[in-house]
Structures are given as structure tokens and as C-alpha cells.
PDB file of N, CA and C in Angstrom:
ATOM      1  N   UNK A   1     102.574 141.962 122.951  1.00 41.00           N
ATOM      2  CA  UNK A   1     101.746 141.623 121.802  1.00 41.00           C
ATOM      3  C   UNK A   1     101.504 140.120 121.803  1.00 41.00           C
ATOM      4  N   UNK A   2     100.386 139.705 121.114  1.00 46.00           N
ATOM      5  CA  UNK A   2      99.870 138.087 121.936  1.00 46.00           C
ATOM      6  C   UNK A   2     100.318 137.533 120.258  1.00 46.00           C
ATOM      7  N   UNK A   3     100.789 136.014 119.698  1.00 46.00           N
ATOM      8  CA  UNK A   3     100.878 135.179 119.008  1.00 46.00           C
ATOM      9  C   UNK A   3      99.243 135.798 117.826  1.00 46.00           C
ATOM     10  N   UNK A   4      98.698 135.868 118.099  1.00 54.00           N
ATOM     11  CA  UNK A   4      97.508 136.163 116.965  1.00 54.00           C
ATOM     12  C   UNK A   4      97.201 137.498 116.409  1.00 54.00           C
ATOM     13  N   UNK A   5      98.224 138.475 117.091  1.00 67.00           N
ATOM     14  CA  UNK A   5      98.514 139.939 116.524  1.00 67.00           C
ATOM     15  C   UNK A   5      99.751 139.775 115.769  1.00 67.00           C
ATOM     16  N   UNK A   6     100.853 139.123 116.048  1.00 87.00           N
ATOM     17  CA  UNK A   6     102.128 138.822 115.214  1.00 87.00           C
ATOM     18  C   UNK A   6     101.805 137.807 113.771  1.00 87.00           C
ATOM     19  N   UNK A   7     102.605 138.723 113.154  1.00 92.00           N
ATOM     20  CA  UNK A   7     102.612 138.231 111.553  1.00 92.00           C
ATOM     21  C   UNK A   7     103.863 136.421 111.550  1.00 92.00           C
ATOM     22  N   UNK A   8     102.909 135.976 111.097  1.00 96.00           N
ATOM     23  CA  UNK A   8     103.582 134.640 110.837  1.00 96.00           C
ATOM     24  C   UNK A   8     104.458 135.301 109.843  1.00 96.00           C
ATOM     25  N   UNK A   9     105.809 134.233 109.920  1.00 97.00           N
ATOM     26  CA  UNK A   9     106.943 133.971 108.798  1.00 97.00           C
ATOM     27  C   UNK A   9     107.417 132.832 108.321  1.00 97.00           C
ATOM     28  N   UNK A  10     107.335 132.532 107.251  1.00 98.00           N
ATOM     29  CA  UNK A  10     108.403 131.281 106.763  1.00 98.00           C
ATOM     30  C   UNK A  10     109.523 131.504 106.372  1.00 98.00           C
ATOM     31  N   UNK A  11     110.423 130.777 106.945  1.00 98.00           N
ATOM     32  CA  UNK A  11     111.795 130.942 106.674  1.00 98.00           C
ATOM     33  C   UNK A  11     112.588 129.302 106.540  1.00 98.00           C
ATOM     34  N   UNK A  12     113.214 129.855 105.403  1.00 98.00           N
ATOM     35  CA  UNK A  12     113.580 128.494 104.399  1.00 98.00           C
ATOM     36  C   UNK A  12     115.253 128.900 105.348  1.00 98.00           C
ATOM     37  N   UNK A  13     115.888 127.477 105.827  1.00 98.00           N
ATOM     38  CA  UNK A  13     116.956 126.772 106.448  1.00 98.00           C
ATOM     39  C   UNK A  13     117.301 125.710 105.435  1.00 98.00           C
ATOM     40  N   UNK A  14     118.061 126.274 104.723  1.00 97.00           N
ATOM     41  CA  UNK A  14     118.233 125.067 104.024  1.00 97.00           C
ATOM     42  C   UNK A  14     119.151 124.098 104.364  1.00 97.00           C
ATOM     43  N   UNK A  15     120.432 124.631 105.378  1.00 97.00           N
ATOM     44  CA  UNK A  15     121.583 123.852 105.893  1.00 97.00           C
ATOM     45  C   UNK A  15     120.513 122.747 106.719  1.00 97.00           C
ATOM     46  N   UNK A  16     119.810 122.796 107.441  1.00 98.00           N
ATOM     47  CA  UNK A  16     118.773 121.706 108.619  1.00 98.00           C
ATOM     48  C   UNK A  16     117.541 120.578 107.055  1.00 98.00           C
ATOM     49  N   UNK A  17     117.401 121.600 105.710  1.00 98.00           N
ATOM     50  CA  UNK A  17     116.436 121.126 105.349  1.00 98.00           C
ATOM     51  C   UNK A  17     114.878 121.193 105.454  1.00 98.00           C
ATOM     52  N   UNK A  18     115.036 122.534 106.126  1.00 98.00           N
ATOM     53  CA  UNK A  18     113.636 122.754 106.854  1.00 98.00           C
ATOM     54  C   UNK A  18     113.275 124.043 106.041  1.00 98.00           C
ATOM     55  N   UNK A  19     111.503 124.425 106.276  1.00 98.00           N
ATOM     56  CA  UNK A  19     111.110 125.502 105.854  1.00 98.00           C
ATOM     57  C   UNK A  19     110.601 125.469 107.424  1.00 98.00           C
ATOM     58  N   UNK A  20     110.519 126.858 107.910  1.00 98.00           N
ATOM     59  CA  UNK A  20     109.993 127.159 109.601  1.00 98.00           C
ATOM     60  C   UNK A  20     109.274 127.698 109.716  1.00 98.00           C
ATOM     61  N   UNK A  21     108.204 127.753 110.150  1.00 98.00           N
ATOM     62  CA  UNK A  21     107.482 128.906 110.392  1.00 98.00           C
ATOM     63  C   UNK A  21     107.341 129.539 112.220  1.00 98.00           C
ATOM     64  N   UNK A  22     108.006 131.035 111.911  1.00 97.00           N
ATOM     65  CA  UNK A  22     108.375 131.410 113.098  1.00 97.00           C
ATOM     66  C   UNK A  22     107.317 132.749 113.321  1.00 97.00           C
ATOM     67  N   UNK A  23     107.018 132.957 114.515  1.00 96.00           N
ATOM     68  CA  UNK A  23     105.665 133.907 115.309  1.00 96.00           C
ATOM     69  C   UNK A  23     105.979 134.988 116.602  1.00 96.00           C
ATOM     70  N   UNK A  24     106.805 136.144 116.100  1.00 92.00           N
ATOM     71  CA  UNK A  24     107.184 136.379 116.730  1.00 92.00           C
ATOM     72  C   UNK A  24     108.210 136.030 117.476  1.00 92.00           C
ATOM     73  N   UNK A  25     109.146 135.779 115.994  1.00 91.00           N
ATOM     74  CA  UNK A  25     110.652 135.061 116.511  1.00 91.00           C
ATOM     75  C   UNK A  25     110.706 134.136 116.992  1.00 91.00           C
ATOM     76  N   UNK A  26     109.631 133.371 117.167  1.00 95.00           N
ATOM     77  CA  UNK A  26     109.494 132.101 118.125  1.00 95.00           C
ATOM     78  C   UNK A  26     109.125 130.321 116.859  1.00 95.00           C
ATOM     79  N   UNK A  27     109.592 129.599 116.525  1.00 96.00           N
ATOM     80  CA  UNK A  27     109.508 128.578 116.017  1.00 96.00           C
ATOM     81  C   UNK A  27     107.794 127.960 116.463  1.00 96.00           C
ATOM     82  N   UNK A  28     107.194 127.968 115.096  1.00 97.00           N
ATOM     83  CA  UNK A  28     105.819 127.204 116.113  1.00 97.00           C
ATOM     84  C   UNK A  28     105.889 125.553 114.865  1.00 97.00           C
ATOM     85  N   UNK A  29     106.420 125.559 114.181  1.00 98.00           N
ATOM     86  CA  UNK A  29     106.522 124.817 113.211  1.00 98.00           C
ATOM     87  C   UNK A  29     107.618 124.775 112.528  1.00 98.00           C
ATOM     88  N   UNK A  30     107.756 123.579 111.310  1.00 98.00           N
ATOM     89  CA  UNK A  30     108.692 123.263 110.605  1.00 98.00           C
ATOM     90  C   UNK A  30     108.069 121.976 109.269  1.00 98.00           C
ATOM     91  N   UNK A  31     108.369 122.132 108.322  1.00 98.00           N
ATOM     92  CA  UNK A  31     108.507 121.095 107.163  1.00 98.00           C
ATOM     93  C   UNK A  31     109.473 120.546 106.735  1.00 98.00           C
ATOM     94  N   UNK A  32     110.256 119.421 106.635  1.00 98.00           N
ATOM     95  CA  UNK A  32     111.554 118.807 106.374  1.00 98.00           C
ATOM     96  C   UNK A  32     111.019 118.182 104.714  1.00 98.00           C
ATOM     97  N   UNK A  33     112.322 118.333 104.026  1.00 98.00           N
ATOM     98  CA  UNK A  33     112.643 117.909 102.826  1.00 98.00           C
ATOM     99  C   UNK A  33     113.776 117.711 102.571  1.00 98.00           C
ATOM    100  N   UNK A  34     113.705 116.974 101.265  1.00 97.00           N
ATOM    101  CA  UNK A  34     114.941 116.416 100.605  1.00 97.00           C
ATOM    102  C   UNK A  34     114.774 116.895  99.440  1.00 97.00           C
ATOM    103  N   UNK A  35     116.166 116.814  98.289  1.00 96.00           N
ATOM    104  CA  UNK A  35     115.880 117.679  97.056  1.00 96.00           C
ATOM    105  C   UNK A  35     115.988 116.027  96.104  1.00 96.00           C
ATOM    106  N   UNK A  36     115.458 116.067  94.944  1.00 95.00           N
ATOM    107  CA  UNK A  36     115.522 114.988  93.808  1.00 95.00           C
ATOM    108  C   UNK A  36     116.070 115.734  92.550  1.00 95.00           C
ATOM    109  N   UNK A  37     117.180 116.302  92.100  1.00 94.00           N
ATOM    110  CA  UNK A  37     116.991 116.981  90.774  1.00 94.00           C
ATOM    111  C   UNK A  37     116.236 118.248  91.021  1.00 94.00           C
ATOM    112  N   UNK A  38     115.039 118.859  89.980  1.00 96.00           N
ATOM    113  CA  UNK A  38     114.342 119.633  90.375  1.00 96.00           C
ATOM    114  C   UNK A  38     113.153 119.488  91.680  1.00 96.00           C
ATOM    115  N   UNK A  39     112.988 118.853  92.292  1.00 97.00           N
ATOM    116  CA  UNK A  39     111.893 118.399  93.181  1.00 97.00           C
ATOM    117  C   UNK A  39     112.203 118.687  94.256  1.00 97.00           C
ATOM    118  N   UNK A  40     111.812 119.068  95.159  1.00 98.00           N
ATOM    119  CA  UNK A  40     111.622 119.578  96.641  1.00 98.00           C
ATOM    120  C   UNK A  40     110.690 118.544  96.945  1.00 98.00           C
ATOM    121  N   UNK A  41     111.220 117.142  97.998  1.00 98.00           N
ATOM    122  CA  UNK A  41     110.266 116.198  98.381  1.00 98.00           C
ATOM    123  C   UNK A  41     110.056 116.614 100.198  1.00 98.00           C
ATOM    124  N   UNK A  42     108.869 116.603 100.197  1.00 98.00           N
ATOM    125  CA  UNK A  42     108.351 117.450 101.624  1.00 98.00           C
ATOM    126  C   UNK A  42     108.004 115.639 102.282  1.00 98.00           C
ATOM    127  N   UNK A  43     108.491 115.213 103.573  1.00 97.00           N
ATOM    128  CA  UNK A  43     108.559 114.227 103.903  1.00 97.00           C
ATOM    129  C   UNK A  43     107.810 114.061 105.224  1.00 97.00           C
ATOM    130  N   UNK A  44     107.932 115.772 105.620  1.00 97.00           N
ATOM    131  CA  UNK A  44     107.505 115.464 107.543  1.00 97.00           C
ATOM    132  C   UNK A  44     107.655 117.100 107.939  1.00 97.00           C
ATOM    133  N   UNK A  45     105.993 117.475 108.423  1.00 98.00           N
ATOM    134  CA  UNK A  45     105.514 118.463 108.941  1.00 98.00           C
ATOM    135  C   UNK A  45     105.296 118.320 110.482  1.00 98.00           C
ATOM    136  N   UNK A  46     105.827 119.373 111.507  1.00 97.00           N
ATOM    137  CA  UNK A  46     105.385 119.275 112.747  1.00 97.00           C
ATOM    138  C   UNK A  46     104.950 120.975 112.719  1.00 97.00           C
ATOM    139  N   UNK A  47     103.348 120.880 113.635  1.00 97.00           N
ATOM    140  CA  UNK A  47     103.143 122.279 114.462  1.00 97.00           C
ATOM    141  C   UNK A  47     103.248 121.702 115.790  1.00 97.00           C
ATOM    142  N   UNK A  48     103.696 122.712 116.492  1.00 96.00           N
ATOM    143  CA  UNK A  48     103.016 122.592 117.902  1.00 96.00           C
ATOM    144  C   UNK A  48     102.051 122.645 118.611  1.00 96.00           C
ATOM    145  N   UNK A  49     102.539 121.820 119.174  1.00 94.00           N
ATOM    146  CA  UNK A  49     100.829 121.281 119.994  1.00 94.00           C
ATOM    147  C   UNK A  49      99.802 122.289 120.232  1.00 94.00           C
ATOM    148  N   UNK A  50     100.465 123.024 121.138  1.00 93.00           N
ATOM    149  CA  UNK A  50     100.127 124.069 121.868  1.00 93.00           C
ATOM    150  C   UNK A  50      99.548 125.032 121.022  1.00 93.00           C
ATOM    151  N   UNK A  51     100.315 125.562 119.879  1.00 92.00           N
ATOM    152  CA  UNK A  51      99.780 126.500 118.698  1.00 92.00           C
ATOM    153  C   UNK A  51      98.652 125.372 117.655  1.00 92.00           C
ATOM    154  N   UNK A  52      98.065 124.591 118.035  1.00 89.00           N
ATOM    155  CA  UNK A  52      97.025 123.720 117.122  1.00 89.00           C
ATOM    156  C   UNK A  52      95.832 124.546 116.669  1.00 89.00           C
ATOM    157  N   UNK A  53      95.138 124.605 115.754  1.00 93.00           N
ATOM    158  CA  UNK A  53      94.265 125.407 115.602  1.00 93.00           C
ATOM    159  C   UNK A  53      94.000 126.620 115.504  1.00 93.00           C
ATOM    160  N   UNK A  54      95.015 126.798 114.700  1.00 94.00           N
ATOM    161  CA  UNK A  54      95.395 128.862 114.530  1.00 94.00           C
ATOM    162  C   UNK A  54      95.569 129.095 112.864  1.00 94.00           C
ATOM    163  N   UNK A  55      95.688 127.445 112.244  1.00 95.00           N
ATOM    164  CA  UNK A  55      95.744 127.328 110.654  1.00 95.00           C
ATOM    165  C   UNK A  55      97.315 127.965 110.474  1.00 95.00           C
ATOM    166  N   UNK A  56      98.129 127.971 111.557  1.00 97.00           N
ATOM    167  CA  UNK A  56      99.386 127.875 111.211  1.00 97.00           C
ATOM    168  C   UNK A  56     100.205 126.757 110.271  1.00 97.00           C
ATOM    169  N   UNK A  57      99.760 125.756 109.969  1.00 97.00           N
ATOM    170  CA  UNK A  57     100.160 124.914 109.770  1.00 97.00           C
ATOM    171  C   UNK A  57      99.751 125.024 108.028  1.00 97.00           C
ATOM    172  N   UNK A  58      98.580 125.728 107.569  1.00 97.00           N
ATOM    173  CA  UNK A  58      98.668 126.379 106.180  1.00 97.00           C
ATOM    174  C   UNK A  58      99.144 127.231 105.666  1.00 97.00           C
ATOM    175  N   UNK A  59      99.332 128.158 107.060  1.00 98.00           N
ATOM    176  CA  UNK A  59     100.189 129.192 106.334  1.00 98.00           C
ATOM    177  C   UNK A  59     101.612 128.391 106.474  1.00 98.00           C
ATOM    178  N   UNK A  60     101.879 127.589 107.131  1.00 98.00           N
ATOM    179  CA  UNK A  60     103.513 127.460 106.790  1.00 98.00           C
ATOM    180  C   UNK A  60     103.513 126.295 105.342  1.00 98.00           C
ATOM    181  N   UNK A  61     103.067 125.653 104.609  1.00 98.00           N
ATOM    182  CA  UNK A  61     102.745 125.238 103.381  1.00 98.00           C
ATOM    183  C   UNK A  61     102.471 126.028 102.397  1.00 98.00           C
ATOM    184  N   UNK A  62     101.466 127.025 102.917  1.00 98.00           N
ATOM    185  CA  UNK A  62     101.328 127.709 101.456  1.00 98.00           C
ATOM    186  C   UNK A  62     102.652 128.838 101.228  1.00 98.00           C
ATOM    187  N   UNK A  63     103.067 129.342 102.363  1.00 98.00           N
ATOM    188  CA  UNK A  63     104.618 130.289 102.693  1.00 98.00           C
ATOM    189  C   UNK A  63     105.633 129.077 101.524  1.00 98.00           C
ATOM    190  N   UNK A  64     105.640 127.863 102.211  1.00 98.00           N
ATOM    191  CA  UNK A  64     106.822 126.821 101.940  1.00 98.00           C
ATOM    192  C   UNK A  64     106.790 127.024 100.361  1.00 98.00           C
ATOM    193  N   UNK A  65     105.488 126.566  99.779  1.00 98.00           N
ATOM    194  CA  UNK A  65     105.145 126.143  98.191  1.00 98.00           C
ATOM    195  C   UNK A  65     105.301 127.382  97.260  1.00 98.00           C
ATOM    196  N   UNK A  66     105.198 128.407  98.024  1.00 98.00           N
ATOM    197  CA  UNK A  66     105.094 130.027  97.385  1.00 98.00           C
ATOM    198  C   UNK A  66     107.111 130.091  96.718  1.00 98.00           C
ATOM    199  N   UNK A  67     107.501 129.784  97.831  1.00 98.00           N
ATOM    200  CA  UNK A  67     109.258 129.743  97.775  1.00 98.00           C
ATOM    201  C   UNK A  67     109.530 129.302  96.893  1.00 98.00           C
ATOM    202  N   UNK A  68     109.206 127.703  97.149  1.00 98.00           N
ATOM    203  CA  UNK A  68     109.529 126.604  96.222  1.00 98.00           C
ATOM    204  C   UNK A  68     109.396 126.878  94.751  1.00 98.00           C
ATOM    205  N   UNK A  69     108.093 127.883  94.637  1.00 98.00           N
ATOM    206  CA  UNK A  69     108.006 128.116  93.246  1.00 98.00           C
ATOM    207  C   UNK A  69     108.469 129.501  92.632  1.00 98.00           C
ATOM    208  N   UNK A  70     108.866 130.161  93.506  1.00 98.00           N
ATOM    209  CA  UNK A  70     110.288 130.684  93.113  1.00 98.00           C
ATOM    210  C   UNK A  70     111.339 130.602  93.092  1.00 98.00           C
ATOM    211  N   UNK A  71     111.658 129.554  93.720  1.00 98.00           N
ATOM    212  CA  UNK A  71     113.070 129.080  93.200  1.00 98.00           C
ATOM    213  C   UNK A  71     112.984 128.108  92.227  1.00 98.00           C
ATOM    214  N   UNK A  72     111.800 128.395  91.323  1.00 98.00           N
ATOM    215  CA  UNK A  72     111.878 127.727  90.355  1.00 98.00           C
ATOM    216  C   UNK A  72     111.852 125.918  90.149  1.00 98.00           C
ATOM    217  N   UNK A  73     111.268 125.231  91.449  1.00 98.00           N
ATOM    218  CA  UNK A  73     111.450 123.872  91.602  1.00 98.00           C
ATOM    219  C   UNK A  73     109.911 123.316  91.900  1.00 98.00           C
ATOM    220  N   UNK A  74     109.908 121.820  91.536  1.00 98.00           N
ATOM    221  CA  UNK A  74     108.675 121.169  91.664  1.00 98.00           C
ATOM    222  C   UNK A  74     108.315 120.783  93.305  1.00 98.00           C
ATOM    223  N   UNK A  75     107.457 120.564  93.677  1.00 98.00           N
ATOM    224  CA  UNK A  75     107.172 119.985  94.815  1.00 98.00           C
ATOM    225  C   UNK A  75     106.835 118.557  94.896  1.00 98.00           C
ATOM    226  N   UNK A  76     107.088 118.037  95.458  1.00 98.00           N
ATOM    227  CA  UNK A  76     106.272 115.659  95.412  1.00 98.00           C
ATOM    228  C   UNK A  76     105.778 116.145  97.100  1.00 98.00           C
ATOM    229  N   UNK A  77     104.554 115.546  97.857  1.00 97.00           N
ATOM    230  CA  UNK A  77     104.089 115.534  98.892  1.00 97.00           C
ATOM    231  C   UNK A  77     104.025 114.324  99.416  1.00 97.00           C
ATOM    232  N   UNK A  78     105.480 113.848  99.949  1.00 97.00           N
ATOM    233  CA  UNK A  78     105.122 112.421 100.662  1.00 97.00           C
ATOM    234  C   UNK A  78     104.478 112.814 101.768  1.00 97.00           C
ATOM    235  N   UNK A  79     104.574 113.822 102.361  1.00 97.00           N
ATOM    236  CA  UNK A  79     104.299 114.025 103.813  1.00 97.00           C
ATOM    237  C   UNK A  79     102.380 114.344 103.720  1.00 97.00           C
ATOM    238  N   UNK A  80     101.512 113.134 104.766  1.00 97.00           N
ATOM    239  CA  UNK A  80     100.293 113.679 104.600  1.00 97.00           C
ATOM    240  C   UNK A  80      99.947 114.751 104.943  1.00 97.00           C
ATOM    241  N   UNK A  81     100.407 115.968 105.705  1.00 97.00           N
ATOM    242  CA  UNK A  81      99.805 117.017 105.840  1.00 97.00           C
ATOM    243  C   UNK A  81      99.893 117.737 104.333  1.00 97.00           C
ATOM    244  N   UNK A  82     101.446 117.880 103.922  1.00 98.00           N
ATOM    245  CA  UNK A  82     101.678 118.884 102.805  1.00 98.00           C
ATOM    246  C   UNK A  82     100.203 118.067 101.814  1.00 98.00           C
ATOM    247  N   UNK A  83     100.670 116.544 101.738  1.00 97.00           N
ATOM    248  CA  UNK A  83      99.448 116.263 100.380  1.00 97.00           C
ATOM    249  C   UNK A  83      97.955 116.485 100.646  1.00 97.00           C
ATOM    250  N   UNK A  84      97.345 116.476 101.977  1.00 97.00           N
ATOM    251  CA  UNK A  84      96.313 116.793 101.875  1.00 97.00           C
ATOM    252  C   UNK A  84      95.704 118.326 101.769  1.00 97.00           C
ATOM    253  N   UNK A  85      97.316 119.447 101.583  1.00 98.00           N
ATOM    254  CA  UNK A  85      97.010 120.426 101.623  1.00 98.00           C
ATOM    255  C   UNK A  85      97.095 120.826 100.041  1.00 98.00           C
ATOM    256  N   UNK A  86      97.942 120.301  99.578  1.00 97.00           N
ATOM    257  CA  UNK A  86      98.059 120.735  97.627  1.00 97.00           C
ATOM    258  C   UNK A  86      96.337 119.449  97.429  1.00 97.00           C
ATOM    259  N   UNK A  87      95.365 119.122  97.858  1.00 97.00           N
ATOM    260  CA  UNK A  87      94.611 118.760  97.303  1.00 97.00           C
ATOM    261  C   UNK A  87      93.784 119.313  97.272  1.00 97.00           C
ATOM    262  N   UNK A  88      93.893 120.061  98.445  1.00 97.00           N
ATOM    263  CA  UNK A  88      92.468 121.312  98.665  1.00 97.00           C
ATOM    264  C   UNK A  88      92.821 122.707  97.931  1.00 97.00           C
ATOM    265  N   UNK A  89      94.289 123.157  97.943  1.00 95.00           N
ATOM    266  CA  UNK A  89      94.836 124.318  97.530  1.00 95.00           C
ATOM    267  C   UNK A  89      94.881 124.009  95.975  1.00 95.00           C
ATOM    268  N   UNK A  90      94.461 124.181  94.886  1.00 97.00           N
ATOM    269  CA  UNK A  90      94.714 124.018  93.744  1.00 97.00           C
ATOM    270  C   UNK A  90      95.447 125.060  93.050  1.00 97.00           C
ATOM    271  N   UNK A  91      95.817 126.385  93.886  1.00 97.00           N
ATOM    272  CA  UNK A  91      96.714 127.316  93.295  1.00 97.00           C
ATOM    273  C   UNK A  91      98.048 126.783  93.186  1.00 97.00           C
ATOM    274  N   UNK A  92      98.893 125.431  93.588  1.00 97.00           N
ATOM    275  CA  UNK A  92      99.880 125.593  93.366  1.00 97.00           C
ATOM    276  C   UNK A  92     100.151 124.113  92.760  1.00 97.00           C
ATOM    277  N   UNK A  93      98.921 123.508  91.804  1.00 97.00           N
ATOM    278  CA  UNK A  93      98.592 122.447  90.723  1.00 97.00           C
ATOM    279  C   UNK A  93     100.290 122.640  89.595  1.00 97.00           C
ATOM    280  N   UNK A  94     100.132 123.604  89.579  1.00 97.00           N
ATOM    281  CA  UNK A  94     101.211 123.950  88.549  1.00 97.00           C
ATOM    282  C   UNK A  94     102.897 123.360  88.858  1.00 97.00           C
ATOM    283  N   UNK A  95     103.129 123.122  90.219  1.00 98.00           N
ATOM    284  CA  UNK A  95     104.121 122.905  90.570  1.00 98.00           C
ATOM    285  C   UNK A  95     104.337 121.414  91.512  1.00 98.00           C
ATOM    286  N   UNK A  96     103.262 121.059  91.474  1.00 98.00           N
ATOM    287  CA  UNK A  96     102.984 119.521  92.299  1.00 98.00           C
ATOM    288  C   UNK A  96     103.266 118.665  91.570  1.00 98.00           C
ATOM    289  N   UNK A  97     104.519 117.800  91.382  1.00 97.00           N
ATOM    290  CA  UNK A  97     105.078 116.592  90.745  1.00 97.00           C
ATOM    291  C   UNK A  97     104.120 115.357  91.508  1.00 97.00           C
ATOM    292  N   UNK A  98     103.902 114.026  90.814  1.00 96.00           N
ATOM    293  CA  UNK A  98     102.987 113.016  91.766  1.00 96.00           C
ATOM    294  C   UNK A  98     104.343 112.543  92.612  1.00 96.00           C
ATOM    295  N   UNK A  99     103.528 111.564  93.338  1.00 94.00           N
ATOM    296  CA  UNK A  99     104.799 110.529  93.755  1.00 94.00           C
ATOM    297  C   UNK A  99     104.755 109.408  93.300  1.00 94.00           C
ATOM    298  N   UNK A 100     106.154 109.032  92.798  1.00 91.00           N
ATOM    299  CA  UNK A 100     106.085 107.949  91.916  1.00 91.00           C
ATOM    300  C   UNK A 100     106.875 107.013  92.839  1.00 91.00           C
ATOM    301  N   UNK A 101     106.862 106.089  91.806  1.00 91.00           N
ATOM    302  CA  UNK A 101     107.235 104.328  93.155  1.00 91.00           C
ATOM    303  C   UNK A 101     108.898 104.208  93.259  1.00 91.00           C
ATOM    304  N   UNK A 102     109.669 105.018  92.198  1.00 90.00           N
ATOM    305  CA  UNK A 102     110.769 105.075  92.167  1.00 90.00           C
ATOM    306  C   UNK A 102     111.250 106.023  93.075  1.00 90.00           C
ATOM    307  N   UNK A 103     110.328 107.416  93.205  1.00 88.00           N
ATOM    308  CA  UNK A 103     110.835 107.964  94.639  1.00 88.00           C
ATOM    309  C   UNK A 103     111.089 107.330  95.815  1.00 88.00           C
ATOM    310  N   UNK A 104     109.690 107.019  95.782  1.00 87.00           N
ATOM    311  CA  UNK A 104     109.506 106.218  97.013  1.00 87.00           C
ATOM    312  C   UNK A 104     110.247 105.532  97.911  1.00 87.00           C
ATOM    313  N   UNK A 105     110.431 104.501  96.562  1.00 88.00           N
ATOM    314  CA  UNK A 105     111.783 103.129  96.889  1.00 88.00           C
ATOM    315  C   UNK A 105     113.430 103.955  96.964  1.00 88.00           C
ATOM    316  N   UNK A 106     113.439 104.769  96.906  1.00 87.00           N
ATOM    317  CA  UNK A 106     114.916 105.775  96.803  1.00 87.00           C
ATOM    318  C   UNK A 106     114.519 106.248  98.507  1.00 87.00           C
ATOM    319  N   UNK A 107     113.779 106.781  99.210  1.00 84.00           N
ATOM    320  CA  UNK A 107     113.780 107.791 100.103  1.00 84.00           C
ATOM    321  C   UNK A 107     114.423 106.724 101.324  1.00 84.00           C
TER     322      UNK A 107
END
């Protein structure tokens, strides 16, 4: 079965800090965070190269943010992929904390 018949998964690691997104058991991505209180701060997204252009890289954000907001926590998007993706996605407005200068200066 080829990578574009297999159902993407996100899977939250929380011991590493990562949300993953895996394709047929296989890692094609990852999002790293840190927690603030209630906040889930998303800092640094990698896809692979190789898998570029398959929009894996939304489904593992919108998978990540879906979690996040069931476990009941805010999201902050230092990382530019996650923020340029809660700017276009407005379904998950509800749970997007800004980033403030006090994060910032903490990270």
C-alpha cells in the first residue's frame, strides 16, 4: 500500500514533547512544545523533505490543535508554521492564546 492510500495519524509523545505525525507507522513529521500553565507553546515543526507537498504538515496541526483542545488547554504559536496555520484555520480561534513578550523573554 503506497503513503497516499494510508491514513495519517497524530500521536501526542508527551515524554519527547512532541505531537507526530506517523503514515503507515512510519514518522513523516513532528511538532515540539513546551507547556506554560494552561498553554501548549508549539515552538518547532519539521516534515520531511521527501513527504513535502502531500499537506501533511496540516494535517499534523490541525490532528495536534484538535488534542490540545481536548485536553482542555490553550495553544501560543511561536513556531511559524503552526502560526501561519491558526491564521488561515479559524476553527480553532477559540483556543489560540497571542504571544506575549513575557513568553517570549521566558522561552
Amino acid at each position: 500500500m503506497s503513503d497516499e492510500t494510508e491514513t495519517p495519524e497524530v500521536v501526542h509523545t508527551p515524554d519527547s514533547h512532541r505531537y507526530v505525525l506517523e503514515v503507515g507507522g512510519r514518522m513523516v513529521g513532528f511538532t515540539e512544545y513546551t507547556d506554560r500553565g494552561n498553554q501548549r507553546v508549539f515552538l518547532h515543526t519539521i516534515i520531511d523533505e521527501a513527504e513535502g507537498g502531500k499537506g501533511y504538515g496540516s494535517t499534523l496541526i490541525a490532528g495536534t490543535l484538535a488534542q490540545v483542545r481536548d485536553a482542555g488547554l490553550h495553544a501560543v504559536a511561536i513556531c511559524p508554521f503552526v502560526d501561519a496555520y491558526v491564521k488561515k484555520h479559524h476553527e480553532f480561534d477559540d483556543i489560540i492564546d497571542p504571544v506575549s513578550i513575557e513568553l517570549r523573554a521566558s522561552l
